[in-house]
Coordinates of C-alpha atoms and ligand atoms in Angstrom, one line a residue:
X1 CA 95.0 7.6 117.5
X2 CA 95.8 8.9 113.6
X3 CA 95.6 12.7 113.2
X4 CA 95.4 12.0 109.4
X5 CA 91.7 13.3 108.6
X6 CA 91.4 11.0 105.9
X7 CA 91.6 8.1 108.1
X8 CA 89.4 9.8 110.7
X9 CA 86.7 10.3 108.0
X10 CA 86.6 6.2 107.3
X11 CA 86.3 5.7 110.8
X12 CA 82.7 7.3 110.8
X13 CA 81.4 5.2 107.3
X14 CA 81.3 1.8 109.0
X15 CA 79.1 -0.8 107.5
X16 CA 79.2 0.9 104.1
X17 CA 80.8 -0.9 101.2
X18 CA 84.0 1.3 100.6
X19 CA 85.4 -1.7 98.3
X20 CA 84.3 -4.0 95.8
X21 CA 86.6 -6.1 93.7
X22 CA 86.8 -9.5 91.9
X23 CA 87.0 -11.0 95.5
X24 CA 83.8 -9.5 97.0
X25 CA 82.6 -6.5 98.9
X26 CA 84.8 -4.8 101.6
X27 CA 83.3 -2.4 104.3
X28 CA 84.7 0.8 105.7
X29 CA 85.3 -1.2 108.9
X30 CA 86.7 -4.2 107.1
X31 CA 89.1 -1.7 105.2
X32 CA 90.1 0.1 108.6
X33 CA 90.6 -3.1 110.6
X34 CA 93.2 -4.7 108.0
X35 CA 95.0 -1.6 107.9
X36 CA 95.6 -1.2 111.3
X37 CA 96.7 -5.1 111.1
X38 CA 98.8 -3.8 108.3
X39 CA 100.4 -0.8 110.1
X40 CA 101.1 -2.9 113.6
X41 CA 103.3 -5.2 110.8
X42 CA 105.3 -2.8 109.4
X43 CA 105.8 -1.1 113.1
X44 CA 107.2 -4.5 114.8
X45 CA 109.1 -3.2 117.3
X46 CA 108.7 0.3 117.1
X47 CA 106.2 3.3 117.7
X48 CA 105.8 5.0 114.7
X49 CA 107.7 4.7 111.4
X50 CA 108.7 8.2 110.9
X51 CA 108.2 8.8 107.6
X52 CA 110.3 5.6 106.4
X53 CA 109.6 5.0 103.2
X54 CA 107.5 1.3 102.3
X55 CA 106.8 0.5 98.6
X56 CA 103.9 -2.1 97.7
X57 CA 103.6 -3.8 95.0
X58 CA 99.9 -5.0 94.8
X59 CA 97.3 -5.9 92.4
X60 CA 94.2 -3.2 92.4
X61 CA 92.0 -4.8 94.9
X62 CA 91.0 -4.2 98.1
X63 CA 94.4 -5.0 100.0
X64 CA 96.0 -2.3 97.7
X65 CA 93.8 0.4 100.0
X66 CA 93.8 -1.6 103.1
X67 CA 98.0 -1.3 102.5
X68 CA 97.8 2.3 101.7
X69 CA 96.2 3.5 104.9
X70 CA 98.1 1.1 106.9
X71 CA 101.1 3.3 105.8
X72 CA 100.3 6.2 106.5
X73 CA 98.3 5.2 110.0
X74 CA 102.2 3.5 110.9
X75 CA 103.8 7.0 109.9
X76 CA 105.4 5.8 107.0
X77 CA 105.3 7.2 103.5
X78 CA 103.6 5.3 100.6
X79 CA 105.3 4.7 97.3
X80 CA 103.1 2.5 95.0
X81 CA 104.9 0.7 92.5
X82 CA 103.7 0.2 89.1
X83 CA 102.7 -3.4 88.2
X84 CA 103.5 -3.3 84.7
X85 CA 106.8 -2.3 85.0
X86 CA 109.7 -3.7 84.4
X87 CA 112.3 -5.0 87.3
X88 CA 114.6 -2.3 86.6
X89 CA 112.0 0.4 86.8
X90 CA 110.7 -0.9 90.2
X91 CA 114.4 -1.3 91.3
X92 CA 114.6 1.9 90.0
X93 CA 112.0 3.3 91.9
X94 CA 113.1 1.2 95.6
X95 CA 116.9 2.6 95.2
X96 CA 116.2 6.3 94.6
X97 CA 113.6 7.0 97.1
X98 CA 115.5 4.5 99.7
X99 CA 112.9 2.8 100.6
X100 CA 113.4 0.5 103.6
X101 CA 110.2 -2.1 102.8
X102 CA 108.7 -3.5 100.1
X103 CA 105.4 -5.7 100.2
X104 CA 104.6 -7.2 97.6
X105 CA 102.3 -10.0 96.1
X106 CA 103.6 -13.5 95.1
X107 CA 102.4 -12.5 91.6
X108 CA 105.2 -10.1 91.1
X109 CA 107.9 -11.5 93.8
X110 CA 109.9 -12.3 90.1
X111 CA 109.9 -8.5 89.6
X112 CA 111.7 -7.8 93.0
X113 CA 114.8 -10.3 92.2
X114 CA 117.4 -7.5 91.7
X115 CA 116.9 -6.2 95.3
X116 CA 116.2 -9.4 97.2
X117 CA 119.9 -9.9 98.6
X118 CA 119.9 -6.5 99.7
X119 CA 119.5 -6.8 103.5
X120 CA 119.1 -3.1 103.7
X121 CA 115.9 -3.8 102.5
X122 CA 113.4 -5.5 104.2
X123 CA 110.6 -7.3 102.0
X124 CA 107.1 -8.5 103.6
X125 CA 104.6 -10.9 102.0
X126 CA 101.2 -10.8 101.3
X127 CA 99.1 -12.2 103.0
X128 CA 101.5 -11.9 106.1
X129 CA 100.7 -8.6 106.8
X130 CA 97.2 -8.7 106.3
X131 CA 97.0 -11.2 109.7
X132 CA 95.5 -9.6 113.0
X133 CA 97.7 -7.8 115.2
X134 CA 97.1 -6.5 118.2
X135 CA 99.1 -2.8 119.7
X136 CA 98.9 0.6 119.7
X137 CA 99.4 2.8 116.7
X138 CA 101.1 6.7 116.6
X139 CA 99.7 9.9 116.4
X140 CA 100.6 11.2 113.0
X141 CA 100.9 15.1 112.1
X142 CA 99.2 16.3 108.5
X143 CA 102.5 18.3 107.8
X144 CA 103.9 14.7 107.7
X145 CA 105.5 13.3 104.3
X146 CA 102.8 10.8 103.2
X147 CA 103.5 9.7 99.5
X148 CA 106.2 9.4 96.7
X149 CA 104.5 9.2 93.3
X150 CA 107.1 8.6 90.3
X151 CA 106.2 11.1 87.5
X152 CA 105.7 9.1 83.9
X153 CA 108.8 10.4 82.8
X154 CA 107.9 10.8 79.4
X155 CA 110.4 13.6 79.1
X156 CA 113.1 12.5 81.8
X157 CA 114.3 10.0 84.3
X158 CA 111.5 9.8 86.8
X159 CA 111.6 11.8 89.9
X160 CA 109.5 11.0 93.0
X161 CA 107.1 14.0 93.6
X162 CA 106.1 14.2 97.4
X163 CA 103.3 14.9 98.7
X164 CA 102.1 15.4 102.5
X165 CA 99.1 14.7 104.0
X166 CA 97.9 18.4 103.9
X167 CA 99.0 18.5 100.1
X168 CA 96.8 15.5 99.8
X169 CA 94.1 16.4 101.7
X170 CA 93.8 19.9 99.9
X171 CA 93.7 18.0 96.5
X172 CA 91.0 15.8 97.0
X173 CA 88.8 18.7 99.2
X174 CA 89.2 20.8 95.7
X175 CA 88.1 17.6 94.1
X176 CA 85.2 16.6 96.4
X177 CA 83.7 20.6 96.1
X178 CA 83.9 21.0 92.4
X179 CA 82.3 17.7 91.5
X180 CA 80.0 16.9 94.4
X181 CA 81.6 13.9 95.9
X182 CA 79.3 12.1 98.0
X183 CA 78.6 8.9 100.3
X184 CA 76.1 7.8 97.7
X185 CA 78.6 8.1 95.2
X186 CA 80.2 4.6 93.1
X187 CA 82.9 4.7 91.1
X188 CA 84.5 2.4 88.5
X189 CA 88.6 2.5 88.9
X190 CA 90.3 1.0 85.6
X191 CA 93.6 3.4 86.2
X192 CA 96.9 2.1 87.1
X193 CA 97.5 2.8 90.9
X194 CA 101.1 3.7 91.0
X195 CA 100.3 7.2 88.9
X196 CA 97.7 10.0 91.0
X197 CA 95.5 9.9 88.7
X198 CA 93.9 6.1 90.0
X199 CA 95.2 7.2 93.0
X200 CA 93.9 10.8 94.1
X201 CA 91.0 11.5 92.2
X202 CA 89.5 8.2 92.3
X203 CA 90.8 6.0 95.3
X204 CA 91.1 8.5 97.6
X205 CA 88.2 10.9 96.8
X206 CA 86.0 8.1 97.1
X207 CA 87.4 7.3 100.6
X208 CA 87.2 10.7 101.6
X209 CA 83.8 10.9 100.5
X210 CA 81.9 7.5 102.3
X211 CA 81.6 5.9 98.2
X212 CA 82.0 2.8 96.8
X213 CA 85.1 2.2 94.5
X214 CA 84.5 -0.5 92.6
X215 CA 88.1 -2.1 91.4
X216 CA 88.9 -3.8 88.5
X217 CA 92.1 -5.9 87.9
X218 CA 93.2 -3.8 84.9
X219 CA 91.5 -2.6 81.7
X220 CA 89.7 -4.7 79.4
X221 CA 86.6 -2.7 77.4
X222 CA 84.6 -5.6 77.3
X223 CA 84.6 -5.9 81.0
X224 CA 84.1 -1.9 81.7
X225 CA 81.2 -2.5 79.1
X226 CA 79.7 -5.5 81.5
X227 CA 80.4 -3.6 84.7
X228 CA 78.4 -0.4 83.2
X229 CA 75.5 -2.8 82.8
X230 CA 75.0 -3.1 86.4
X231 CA 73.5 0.3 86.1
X232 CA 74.6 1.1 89.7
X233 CA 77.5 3.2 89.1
X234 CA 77.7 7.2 89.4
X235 CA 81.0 8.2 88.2
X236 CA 83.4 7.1 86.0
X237 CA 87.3 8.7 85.7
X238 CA 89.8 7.7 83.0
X239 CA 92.5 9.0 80.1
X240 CA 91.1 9.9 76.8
X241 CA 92.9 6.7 75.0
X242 CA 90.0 4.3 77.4
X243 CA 87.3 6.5 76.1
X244 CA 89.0 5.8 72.7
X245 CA 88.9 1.9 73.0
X246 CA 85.3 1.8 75.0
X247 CA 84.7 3.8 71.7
X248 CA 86.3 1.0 69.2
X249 CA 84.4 -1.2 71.4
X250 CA 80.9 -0.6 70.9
X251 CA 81.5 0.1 67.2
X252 CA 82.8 -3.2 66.7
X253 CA 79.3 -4.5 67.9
X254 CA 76.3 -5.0 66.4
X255 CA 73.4 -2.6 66.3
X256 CA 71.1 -4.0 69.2
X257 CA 74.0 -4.7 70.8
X258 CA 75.2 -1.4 71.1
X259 CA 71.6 -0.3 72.1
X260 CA 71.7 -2.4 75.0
X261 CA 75.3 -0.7 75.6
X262 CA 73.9 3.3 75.1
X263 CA 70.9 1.9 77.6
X264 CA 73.7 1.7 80.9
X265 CA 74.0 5.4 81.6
X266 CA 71.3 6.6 83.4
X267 CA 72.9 6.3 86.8
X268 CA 76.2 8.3 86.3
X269 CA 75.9 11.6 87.0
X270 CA 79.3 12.6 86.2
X271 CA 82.2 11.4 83.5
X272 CA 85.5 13.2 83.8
X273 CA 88.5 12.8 81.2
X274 CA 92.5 13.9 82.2
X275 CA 96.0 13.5 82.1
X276 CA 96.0 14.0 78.9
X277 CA 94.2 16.1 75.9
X278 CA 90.9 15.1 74.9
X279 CA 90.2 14.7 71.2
X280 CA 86.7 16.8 70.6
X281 CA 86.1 14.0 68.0
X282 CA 86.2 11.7 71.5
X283 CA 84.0 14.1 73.3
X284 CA 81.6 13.9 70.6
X285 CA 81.4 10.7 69.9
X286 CA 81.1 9.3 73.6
X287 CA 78.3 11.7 73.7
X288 CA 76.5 10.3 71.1
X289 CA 77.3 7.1 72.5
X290 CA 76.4 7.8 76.0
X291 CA 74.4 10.4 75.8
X292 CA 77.3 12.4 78.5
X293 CA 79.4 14.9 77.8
X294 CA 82.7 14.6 79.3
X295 CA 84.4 17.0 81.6
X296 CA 87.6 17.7 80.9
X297 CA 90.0 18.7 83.5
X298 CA 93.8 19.7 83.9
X299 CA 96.3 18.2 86.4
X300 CA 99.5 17.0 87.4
X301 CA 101.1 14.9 89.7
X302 CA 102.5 17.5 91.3
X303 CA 99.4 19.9 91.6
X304 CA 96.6 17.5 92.0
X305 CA 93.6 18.6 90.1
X306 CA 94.3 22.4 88.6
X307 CA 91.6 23.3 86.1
X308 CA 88.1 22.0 85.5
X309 CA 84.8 22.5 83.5
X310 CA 82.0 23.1 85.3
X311 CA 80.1 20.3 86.9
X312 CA 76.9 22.2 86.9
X313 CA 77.4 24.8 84.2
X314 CA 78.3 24.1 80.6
X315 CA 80.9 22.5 79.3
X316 CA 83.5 23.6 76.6
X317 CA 84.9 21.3 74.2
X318 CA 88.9 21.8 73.5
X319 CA 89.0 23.3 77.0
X320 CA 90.1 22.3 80.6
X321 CA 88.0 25.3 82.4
X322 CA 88.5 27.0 85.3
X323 CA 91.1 27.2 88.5
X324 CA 89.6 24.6 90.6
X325 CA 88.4 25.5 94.5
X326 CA 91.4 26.6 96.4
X327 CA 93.8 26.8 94.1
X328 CA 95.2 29.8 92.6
X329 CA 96.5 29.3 88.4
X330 CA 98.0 31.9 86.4
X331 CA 99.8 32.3 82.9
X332 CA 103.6 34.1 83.2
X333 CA 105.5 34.7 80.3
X334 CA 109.7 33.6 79.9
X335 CA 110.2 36.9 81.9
X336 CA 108.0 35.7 84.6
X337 CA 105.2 38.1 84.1
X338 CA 101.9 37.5 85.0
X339 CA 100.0 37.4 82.2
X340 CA 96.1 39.0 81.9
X341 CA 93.0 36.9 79.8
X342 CA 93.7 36.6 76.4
X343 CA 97.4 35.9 76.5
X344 CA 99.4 32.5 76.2
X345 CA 101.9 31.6 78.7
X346 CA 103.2 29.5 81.3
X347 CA 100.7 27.7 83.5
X348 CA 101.8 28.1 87.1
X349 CA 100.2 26.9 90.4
X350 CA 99.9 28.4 94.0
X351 CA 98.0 26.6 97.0
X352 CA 97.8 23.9 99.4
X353 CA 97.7 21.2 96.7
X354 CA 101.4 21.9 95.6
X355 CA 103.8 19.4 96.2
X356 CA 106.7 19.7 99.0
X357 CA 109.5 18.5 96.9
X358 CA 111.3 16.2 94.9
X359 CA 112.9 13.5 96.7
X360 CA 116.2 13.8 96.9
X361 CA 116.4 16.7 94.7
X362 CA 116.4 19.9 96.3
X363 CA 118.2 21.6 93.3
X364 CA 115.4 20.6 90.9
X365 CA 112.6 21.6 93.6
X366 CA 114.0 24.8 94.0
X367 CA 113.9 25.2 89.8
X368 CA 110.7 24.2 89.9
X369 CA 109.4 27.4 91.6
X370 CA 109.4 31.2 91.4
X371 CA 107.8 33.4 93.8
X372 CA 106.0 30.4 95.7
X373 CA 104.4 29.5 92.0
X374 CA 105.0 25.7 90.7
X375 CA 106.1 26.4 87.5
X376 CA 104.1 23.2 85.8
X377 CA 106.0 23.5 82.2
X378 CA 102.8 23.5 80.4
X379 CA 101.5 26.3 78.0
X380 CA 98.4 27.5 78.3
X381 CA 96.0 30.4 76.5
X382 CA 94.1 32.4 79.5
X383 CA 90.6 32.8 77.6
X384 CA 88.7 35.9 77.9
X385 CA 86.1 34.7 80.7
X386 CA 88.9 32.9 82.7
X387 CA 88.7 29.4 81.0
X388 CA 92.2 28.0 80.0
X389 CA 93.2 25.6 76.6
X390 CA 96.3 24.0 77.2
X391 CA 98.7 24.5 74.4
X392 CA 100.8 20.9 75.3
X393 CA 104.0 21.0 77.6
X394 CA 107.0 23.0 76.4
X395 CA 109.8 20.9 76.0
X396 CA 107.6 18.2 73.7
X397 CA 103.8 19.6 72.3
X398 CA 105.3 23.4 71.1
X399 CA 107.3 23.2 68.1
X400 CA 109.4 26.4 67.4
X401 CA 109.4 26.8 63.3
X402 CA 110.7 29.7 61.5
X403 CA 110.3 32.5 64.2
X404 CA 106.4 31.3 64.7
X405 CA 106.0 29.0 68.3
X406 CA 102.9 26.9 67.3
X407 CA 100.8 23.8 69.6
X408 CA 101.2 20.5 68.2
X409 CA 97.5 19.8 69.9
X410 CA 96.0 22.3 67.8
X411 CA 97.9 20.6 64.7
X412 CA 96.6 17.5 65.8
X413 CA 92.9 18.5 67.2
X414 CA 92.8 19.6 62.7
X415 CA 94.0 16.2 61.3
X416 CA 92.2 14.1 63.2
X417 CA 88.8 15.9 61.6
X418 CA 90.6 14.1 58.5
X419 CA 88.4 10.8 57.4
X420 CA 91.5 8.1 57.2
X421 CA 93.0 9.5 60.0
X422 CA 92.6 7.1 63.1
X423 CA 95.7 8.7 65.4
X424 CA 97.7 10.7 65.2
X425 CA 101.0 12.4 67.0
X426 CA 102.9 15.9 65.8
X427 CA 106.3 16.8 67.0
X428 CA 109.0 19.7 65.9
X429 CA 111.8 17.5 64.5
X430 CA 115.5 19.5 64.8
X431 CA 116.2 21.2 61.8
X432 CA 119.6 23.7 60.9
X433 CA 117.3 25.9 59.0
X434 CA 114.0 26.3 60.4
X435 CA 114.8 25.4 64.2
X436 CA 111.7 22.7 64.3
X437 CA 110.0 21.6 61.3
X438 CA 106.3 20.1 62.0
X439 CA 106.6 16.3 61.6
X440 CA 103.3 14.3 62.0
X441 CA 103.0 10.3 62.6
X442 CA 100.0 9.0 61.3
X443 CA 98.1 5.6 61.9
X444 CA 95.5 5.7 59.2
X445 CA 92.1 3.5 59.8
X446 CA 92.8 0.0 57.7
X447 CA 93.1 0.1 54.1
X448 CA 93.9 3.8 53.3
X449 CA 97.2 5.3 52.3
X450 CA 98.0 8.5 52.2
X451 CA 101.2 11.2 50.9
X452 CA 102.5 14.4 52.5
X453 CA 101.2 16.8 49.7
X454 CA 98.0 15.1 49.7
X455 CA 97.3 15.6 53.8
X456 CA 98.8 19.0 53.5
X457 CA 95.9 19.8 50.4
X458 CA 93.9 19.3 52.8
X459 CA 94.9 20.9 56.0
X460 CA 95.7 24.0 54.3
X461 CA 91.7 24.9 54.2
X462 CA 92.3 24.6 58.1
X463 CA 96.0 25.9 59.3
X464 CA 97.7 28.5 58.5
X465 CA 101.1 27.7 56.2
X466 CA 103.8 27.5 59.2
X467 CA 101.3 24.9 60.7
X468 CA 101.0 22.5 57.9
X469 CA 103.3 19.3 58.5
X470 CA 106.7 19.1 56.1
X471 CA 107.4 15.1 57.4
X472 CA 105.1 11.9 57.4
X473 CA 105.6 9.4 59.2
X474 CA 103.3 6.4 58.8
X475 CA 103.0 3.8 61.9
X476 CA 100.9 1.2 62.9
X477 CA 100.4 2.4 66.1
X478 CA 101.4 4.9 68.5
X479 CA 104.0 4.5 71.3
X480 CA 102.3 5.0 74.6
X481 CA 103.7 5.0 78.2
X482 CA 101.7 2.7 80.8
X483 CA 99.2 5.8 80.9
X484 CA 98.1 5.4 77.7
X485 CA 100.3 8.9 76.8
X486 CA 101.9 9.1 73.7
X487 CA 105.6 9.1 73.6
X488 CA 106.3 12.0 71.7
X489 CA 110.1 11.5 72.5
X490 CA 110.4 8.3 70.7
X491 CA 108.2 9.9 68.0
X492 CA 111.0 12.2 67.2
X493 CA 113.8 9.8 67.7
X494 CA 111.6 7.2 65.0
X495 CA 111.7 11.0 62.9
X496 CA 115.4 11.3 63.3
X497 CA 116.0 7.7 62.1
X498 CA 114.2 7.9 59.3
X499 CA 116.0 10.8 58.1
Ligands
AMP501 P1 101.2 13.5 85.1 O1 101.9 14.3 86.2 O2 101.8 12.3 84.7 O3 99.7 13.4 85.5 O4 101.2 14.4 83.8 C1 100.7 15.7 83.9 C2 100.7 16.3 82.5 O5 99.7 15.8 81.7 C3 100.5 17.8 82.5 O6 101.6 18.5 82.9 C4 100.0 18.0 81.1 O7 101.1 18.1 80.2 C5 99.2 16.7 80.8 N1 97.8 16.9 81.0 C6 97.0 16.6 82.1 N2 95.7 16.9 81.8 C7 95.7 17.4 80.6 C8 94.6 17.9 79.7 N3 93.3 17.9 80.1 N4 94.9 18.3 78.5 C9 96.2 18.3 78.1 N5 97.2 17.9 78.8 C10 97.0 17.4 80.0

C-alpha cells in the first residue's frame, strides 16, 4: 500500500470523473487502476523502484496522469518531458538527470532517436504499459524524491529542481486553502505539462481536491472559447500571454458573437494568472470581457505557489499579494538583511514547499540558500500592508543605469498605456559609460510606426528621465520560450547586433 497521501486521497473519489479529454471521461477509479497497471510495468521484477528516475513523454490526456501516479506509487521519480521540444533538449533532459526509463508515445518516438541505442536506457511504449498487471506494489515514504522538473532556462542551461512528496504535498495544501479547492471543482488545463505550473497548481490540485480536469491537447483560443461554452467549468489557470490571445480572440469577432462569448462565465468562480507579470491593461480588459478580475499570484518552480491576492478579499492590480498559507516570504537586501514594509529587496522563501535540491548540483543548491531561505533571485517591493510587486528577476528585468537600479516591468507596465503599442519587452543593454542603458523592443499594432524621440515625448509625462528608453528596437513579434515567456536574453543579444 502507497504512503503518498496524494494517492490515498484518489482512492476515496471513486466514480467521480477526475479526467476528461478528447478521448472521453476517466473516473478516479479508472485513473487509479491504470496506474497501478502502470507502476507493476515499470517494477518487472523488482519491489519498489527506489527513486529511479523514469521520464514520459506523453500527450496531455488522461494517460499522462494515469503515468504520473504510476511513478510515484512504483517508487520512482517523475520527470515529464516537454512535447515541444526539441531532441536535443529531451536528450538533454534524459542524460543529466540519468534517467533509467523513458515511455513515451509513438507520436514523439522520432524525438527519442539520439538515445535509442543506449542500452543503459530502457524505453517502454504506450500502450504497453497501460495493459493489466497483476502484483503487489511498495510502501513509499513522503520524504521520498518524487519529481525533476527542468526550470525554463531563460537565463541558463536548465537544471532539474527536485521536489519530494512532502514539498509537493505542502505546495498544493497552500494552494487548495487559499483558493478553496474543492470536489465540485472543474478545471480547464491548456498549460504545457512538463513545467509546474500545468503540473502543480492545476493537475495535481485538482487530484488532491476530488475535481474534474478537463485536458486539452494544447492551446488553440478558438477551442478554450468552445470549451468555456459548456458553462460547466469553475476555474481556469494560465500565463498572461493566453489571456492575451483569448483577448485578440474575441476582438477579432463580431459583436453578437462576442456577446455569446462574455455570456460563458457565470460558472467560474475563480481565474488565476502566473508565471509571469500580468499587464493591468490584460487585467482590465479580460474583466471587461468576462466580467472577472484575475488573481494574480507569484511562483516558482522551485517554491510552488509563494504569493497571492486574495480569493475572497479585493484584488490589486500590478500586484502578486500576500505570503500564501504556510509559507514564510521576506525581502533581504545584497547584505542579507531582512528587510521591513516599504523596502525593495530580494524575495526569499522559507517552508515546506522549498525544493530539496538541484539534481546533480549540490554546489548550486547550496548557493541557492542562506540561513534555510531559498534565495528565488527575484526583486520585490514589500508594500506597506504586507502585499508584494515584483520588480522582475535580477539578472534580466533590473537594468542598472547611471548609479539608479530601475524595473524594466514598471518601464514596460508605462508603454504599453501607449495607443500603437501592442508588446512590448525592456532590457539594460551593456554600455562603457552608463553600465546599462534602457533599450525597449517594440511590436506596434499594424500600420503604425513610431521613433525613439517620439515614444520618449511621450513617456516622459510618465517616467522619470533615467527611465526613459535611449534604444528602439522594432520587431514583429516577441521571442518567447514554450511558456509563452519572453526571452529577454535574445532581446539583448538582437540589441547587441544591431549596434
Ligand atoms: P518558473 O520557475 O519557470 O515558473 O519561473 C518562475 C519565475 O517566473 C519567477 O522567478 C519570476 O521571475 C516569474 N514570475 C512568476 N510569477 C510571476 C508574477 N506574477 N509576476 C512576475 N513574475 C513572475
Amino acid at each position: 500500500m502507497a504512503q503518498i497521501e496524494l494517492i490515498r486521497r484518489t482512492e476515496g473519489f471513486g466514480q467521480k470523473t477526475a479526467v476528461e479529454d478528447w478521448t472521453g471521461n476517466f473516473t478516479y477509479a479508472d485513473l487509479l487502476r491504470i496506474a497501478r497497471y502502470t507502476a507493476l510495468h515499470l517494477l518487472g521484477d523488482e519491489k519498489d523502484l527506489e527513486e529511479k528516475r523514469v521520464a514520459f513523454i506523453i500527450p496531455p490526456g488522461f494517460e499522462y496522469v494515469a503515468l504520473k501516479l504510476g511513478i510515484w506509487i512504483a517508487g520512482g521519480v517523475s520527470i515529464p518531458l516537454g512535447i515541444t521540444h526539441s531532441s536535443r533538449e529531451i536528450e538533454y533532459v534524459i542524460r543529466n538527470s540519468g534517467t533509467e526509463t523513458v515511455i513515451f508515445h509513438s507520436d514523439f518516438a522520432q524525438k527519442l532517436e539520439g538515445i535509442s541505442s543506449d542500452t543503459s536506457i530502457r524505453l517502454l511504449k504506450l500502450p504497453d504499459v497501460l495493459q493489466p498487471a497483476y502484483g503487489e506494489t511498495p510502501r513509499v515514504d513522503e520524504e521520498r524524491r518524487a519529481m525533476i522538473i527542468y526550470t525554463s532556462g531563460t537565463t541558463s542551461e536548465p537544471k532539474g529542481v527536485v521536489s519530494t512528496h512532502l514539498n509537493i504535498k505542502a505546495q498544493i495544501t497552500s494552494m487548495v486553502e487559499a483558493w478553496e479547492w474543492n470536489s465540485e471543482d472543474s478545471i480547464l488545463n491548456v498549460l504545457p505539462l512538463h513545467h509546474l505550473h500545468g503540473v502543480l497548481n492545476v493537475v495535481l490540485c485538482s487530484l488532491w481536491s476530488g475535481a474534474k480536469c478537463v485536458m486539452m491537447n494544447g492551446f488553440l483560443p478558438k477551442n478554450v472559447w468552445n470549451r468555456f461554452q459548456r458553462k460547466d467549468l469553475t476555474l481556469f489557470m494560465a500565463v498572461p500571454t493566453i489571456y492575451s490571445k483569448l483577448i485578440d480572440f474575441w476582438e477579432n469577432c463580431v459583436i453578437s458573437e462576442r456577446k455569446e462569448m462574455s455570456g460563458c462565465f457565470q460558472g467560474f468562480r475563480l481565474m488565476v494568472s502566473g508565471s509571469a507579470a500580468l499587464p493591468v491593461s490584460v487585467l482590465e480588459k479580460w474583466k471587461e470581457i468576462s466580467g472577472h478580475m484575475l488573481l494574480e499570484r507569484y511562483g516558482m518552480t522551485e517554491i510552488g505557489m509563494a504569493l497571492s491576492n486574495s480569493y475572497r478579499g479585493e484584488r490589486l492590480a500590478g500586484r502578486v499579494g500576500f505570503a500564501m498559507p504556510g509559507v514564510e516570504v521576506g525581502i533581504f537586501d545584497a547584505q542579507d538583511r531582512q528587510l521591513g514594509e516599504g523596502n525593495q529587496g530580494e524575495i526569499r522563501v522559507k517552508g515546506k514547499n522549498v525544493f530539496l535540491e538541484y539534481w546533480g548540483k549540490p554546489r548550486e543548491t547550496k548557493s541557492a540558500f542562506c540561513d534555510k531561505w531559498f534565495k528565488t533571485g527575484d526583486i520585490g517591493f514589500f508594500e506597506h500592508g504586507g502585499s508584494f510587486r515584483i520588480l522582475g528577476r535580477e539578472s534580466v528585468d533590473i537594468i542598472k543605469t547611471g548609479g539608479y537600479k530601475i524595473s524594466s516591468l514598471e518601464i514596460e507596465e508605462v508603454l504599453r498605456e501607449h495607443s500603437m503599442i501592442k508588446e512590448c519587452a525592456v532590457v539594460g543593454i551593456a554600455d562603457s559609460r552608463w553600465g546599462e542603458r534602457v533599450g525597449v523592443a517594440l511590436v506596434l499594432r499594424e500600420g503604425f510606426s513610431i521613433k525613439l524621440e517620439e515614444l520618449r515625448d511621450w513617456a516622459s509625462d510618465r517616467l522619470a528621465r533615467y527611465k526613459l528608453p535611449t534604444r528602439l528596437l522594432l520587431l514583429s513579434s516577441l521571442p518567447r520560450n514554450s511558456m509563452g515567456k519572453i526571452t529577454k536574453k535574445l532581446i539583448k543579444q538582437y540589441f547587441e547586433n544591431s549596434l
